[in-house]
Coordinates of N, CA and C and ligand atoms in Angstrom, one line a residue:
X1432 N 197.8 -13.6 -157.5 CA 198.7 -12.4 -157.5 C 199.9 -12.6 -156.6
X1433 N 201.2 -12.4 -156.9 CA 202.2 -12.3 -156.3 C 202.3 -11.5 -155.0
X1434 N 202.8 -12.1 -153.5 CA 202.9 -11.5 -152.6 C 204.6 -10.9 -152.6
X1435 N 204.6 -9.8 -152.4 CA 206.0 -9.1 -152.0 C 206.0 -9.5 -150.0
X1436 N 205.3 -9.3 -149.3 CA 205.1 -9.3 -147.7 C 203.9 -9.7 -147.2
X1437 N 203.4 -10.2 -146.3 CA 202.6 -10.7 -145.4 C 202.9 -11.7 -144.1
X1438 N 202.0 -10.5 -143.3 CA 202.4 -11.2 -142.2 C 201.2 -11.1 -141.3
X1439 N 201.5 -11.7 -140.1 CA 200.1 -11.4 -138.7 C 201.1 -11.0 -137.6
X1440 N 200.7 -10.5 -136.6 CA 201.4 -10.4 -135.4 C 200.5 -10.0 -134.2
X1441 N 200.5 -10.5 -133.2 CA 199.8 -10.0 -131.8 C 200.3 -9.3 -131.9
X1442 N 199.8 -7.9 -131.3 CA 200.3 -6.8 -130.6 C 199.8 -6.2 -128.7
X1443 N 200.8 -6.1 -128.2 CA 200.6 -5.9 -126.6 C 200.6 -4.8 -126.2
X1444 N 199.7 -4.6 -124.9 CA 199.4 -3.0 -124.5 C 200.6 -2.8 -123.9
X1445 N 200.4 -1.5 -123.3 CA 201.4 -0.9 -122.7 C 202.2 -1.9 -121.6
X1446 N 201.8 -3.1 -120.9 CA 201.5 -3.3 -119.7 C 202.5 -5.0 -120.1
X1447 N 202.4 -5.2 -121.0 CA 202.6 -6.4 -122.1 C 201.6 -7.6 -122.2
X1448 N 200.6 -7.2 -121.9 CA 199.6 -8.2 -122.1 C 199.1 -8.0 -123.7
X1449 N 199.1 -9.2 -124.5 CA 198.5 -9.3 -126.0 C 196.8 -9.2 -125.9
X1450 N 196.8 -8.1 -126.3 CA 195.3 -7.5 -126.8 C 194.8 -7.7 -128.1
X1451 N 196.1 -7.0 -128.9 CA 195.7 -7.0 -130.4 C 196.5 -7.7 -131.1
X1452 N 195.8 -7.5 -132.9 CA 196.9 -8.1 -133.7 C 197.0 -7.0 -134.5
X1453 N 197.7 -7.3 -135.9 CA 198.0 -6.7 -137.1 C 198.3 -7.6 -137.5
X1454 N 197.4 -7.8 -139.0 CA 198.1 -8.4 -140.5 C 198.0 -7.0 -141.1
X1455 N 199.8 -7.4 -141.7 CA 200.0 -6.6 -143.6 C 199.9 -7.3 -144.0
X1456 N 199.7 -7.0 -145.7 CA 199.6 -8.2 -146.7 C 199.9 -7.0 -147.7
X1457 N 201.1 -7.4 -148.4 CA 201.5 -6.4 -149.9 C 201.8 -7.0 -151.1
X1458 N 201.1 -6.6 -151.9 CA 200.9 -7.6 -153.6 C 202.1 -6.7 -154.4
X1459 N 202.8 -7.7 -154.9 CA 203.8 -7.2 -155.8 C 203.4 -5.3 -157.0
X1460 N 202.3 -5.9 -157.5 CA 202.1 -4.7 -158.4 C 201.3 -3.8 -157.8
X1461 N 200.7 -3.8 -156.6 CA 200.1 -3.0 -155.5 C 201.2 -1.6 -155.0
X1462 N 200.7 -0.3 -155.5 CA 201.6 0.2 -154.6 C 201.5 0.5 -152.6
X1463 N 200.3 0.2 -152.6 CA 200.0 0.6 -151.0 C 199.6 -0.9 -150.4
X1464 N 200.0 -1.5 -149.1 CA 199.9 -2.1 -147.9 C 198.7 -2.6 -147.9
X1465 N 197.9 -3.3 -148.1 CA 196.6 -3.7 -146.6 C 196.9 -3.7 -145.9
X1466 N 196.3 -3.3 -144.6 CA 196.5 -3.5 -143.3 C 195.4 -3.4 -142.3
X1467 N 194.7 -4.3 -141.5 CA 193.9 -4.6 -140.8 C 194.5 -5.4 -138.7
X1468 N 194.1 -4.2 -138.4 CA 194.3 -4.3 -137.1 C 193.4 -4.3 -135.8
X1469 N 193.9 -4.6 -134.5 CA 193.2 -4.4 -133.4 C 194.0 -3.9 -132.6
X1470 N 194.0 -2.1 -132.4 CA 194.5 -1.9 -131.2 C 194.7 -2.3 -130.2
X1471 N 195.5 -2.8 -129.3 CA 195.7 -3.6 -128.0 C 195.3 -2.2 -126.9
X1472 N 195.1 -1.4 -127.7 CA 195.4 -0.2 -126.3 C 193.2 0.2 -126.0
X1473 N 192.9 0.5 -127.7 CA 191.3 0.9 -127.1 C 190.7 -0.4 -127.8
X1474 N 191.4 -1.3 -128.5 CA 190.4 -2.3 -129.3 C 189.9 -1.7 -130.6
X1475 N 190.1 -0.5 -131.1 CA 189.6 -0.1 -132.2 C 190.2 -1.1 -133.6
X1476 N 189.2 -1.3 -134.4 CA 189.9 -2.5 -135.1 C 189.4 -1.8 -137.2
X1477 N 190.6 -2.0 -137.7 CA 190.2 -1.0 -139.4 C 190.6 -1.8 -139.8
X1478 N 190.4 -1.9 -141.2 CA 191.0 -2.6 -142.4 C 191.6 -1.2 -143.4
X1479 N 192.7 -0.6 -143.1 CA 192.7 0.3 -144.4 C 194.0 0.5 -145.3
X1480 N 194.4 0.3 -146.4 CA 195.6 1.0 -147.3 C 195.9 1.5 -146.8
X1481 N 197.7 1.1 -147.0 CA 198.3 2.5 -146.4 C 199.8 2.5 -147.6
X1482 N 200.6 3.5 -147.5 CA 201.3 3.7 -148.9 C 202.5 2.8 -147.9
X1483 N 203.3 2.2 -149.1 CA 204.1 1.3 -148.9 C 205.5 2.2 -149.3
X1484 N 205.6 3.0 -147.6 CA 206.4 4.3 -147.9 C 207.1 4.8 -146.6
X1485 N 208.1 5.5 -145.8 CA 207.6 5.9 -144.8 C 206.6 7.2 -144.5
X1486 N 205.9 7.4 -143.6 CA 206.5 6.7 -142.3 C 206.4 5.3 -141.8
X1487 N 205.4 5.3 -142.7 CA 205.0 3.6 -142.6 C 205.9 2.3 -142.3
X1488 N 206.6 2.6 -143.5 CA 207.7 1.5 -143.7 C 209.2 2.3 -143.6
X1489 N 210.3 1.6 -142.4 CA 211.5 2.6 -142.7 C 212.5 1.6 -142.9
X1490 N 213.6 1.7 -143.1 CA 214.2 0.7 -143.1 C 214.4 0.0 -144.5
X1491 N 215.0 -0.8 -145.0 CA 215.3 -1.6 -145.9 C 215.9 -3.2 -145.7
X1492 N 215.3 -4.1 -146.8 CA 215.6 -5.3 -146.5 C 215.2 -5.9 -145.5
X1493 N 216.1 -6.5 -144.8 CA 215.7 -7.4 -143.2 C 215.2 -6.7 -141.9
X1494 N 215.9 -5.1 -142.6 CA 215.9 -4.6 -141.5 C 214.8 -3.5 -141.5
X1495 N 213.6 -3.7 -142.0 CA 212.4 -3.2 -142.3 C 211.6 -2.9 -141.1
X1496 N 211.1 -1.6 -140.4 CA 210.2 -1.7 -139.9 C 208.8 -1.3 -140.3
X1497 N 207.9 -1.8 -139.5 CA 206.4 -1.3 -140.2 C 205.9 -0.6 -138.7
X1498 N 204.9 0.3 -138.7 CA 204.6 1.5 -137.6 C 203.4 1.8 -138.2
X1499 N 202.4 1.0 -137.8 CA 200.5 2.0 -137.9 C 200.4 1.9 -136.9
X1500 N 199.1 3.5 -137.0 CA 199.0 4.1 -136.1 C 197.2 4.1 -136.1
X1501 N 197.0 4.1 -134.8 CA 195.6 3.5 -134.5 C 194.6 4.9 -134.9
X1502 N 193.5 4.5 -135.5 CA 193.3 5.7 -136.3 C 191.8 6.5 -135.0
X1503 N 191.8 5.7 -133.9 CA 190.8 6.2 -133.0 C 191.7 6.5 -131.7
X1504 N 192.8 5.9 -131.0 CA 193.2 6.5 -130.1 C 194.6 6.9 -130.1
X1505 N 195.6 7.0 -131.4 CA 196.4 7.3 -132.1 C 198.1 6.3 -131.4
X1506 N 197.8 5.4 -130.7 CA 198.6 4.3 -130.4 C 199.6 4.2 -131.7
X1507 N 201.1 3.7 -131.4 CA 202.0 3.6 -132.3 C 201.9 1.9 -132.7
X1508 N 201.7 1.4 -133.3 CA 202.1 -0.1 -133.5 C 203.3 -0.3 -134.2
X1509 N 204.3 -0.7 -133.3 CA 205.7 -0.9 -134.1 C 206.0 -2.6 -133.9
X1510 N 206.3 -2.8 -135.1 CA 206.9 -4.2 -135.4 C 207.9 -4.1 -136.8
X1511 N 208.9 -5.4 -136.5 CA 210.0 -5.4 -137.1 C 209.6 -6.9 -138.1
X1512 N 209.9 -6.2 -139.4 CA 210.1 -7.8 -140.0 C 211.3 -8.6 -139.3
X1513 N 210.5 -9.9 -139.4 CA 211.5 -10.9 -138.7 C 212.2 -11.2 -139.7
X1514 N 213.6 -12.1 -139.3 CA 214.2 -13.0 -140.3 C 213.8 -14.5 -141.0
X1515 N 212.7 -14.6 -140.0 CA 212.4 -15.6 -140.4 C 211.4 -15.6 -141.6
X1516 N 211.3 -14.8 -141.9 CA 209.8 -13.7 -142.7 C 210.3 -14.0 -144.0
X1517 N 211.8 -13.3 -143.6 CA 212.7 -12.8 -145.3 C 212.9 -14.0 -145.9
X1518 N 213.1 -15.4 -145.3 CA 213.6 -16.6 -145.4 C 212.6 -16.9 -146.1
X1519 N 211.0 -17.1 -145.3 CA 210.3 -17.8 -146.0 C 210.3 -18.6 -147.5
X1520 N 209.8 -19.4 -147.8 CA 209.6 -20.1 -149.1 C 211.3 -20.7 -149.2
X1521 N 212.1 -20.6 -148.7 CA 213.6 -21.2 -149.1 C 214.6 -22.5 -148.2
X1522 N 213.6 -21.9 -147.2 CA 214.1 -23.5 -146.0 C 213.3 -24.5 -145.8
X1523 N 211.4 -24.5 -146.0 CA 210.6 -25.1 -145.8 C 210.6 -25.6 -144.1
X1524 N 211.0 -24.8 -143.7 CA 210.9 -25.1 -142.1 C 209.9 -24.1 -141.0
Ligands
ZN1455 ZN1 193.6 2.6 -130.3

């Protein structure tokens, strides 16, 4: 199945120490996200869809952000697609 996005990222508490992560992974003909995390803030960790929409997703192109929200102690997880992300499959580097 065709990937549109996928990614992993640590994610760090308040304090900046890396606690958690987050992978997305979004399939071309998929309308909603996977997304499986570990909050850095309580450790609570889900695997759940989410709509490939905001608030989720804002932004467009490069300049995409993604924002889940921890579904047990309501923590913001914000990360930015990278550029290196968008590149992928075209530099082999
Ligand atoms: Zn949490």
């Amino acid at each position: 199945m065709p990937l549109e996005f996928i990614t992993t990222r640590e994610l760090v508490d308040k304090a900046g120490a890396v606690k958690g992560m987050v992978k997305l992974m979004k399939l071309v003909e998929e309308p909603d996200a996977l997304v499986e995390y570990v909050c850095p803030m309580c450790g609570f960790s889900e695997k759940k869809k989410v709509a490939w929409a905001e608030p989720f997703v804002t932004g467009t192109g490069a300049n995409k952000k993604f924002c889940v929200q921890c579904g047990k102690c309501g923590f913001q997880m914000k990360f930015l697609k990278l550029k290196k992300e968008a590149a992928k499959g075209k530099k082999g580097k």
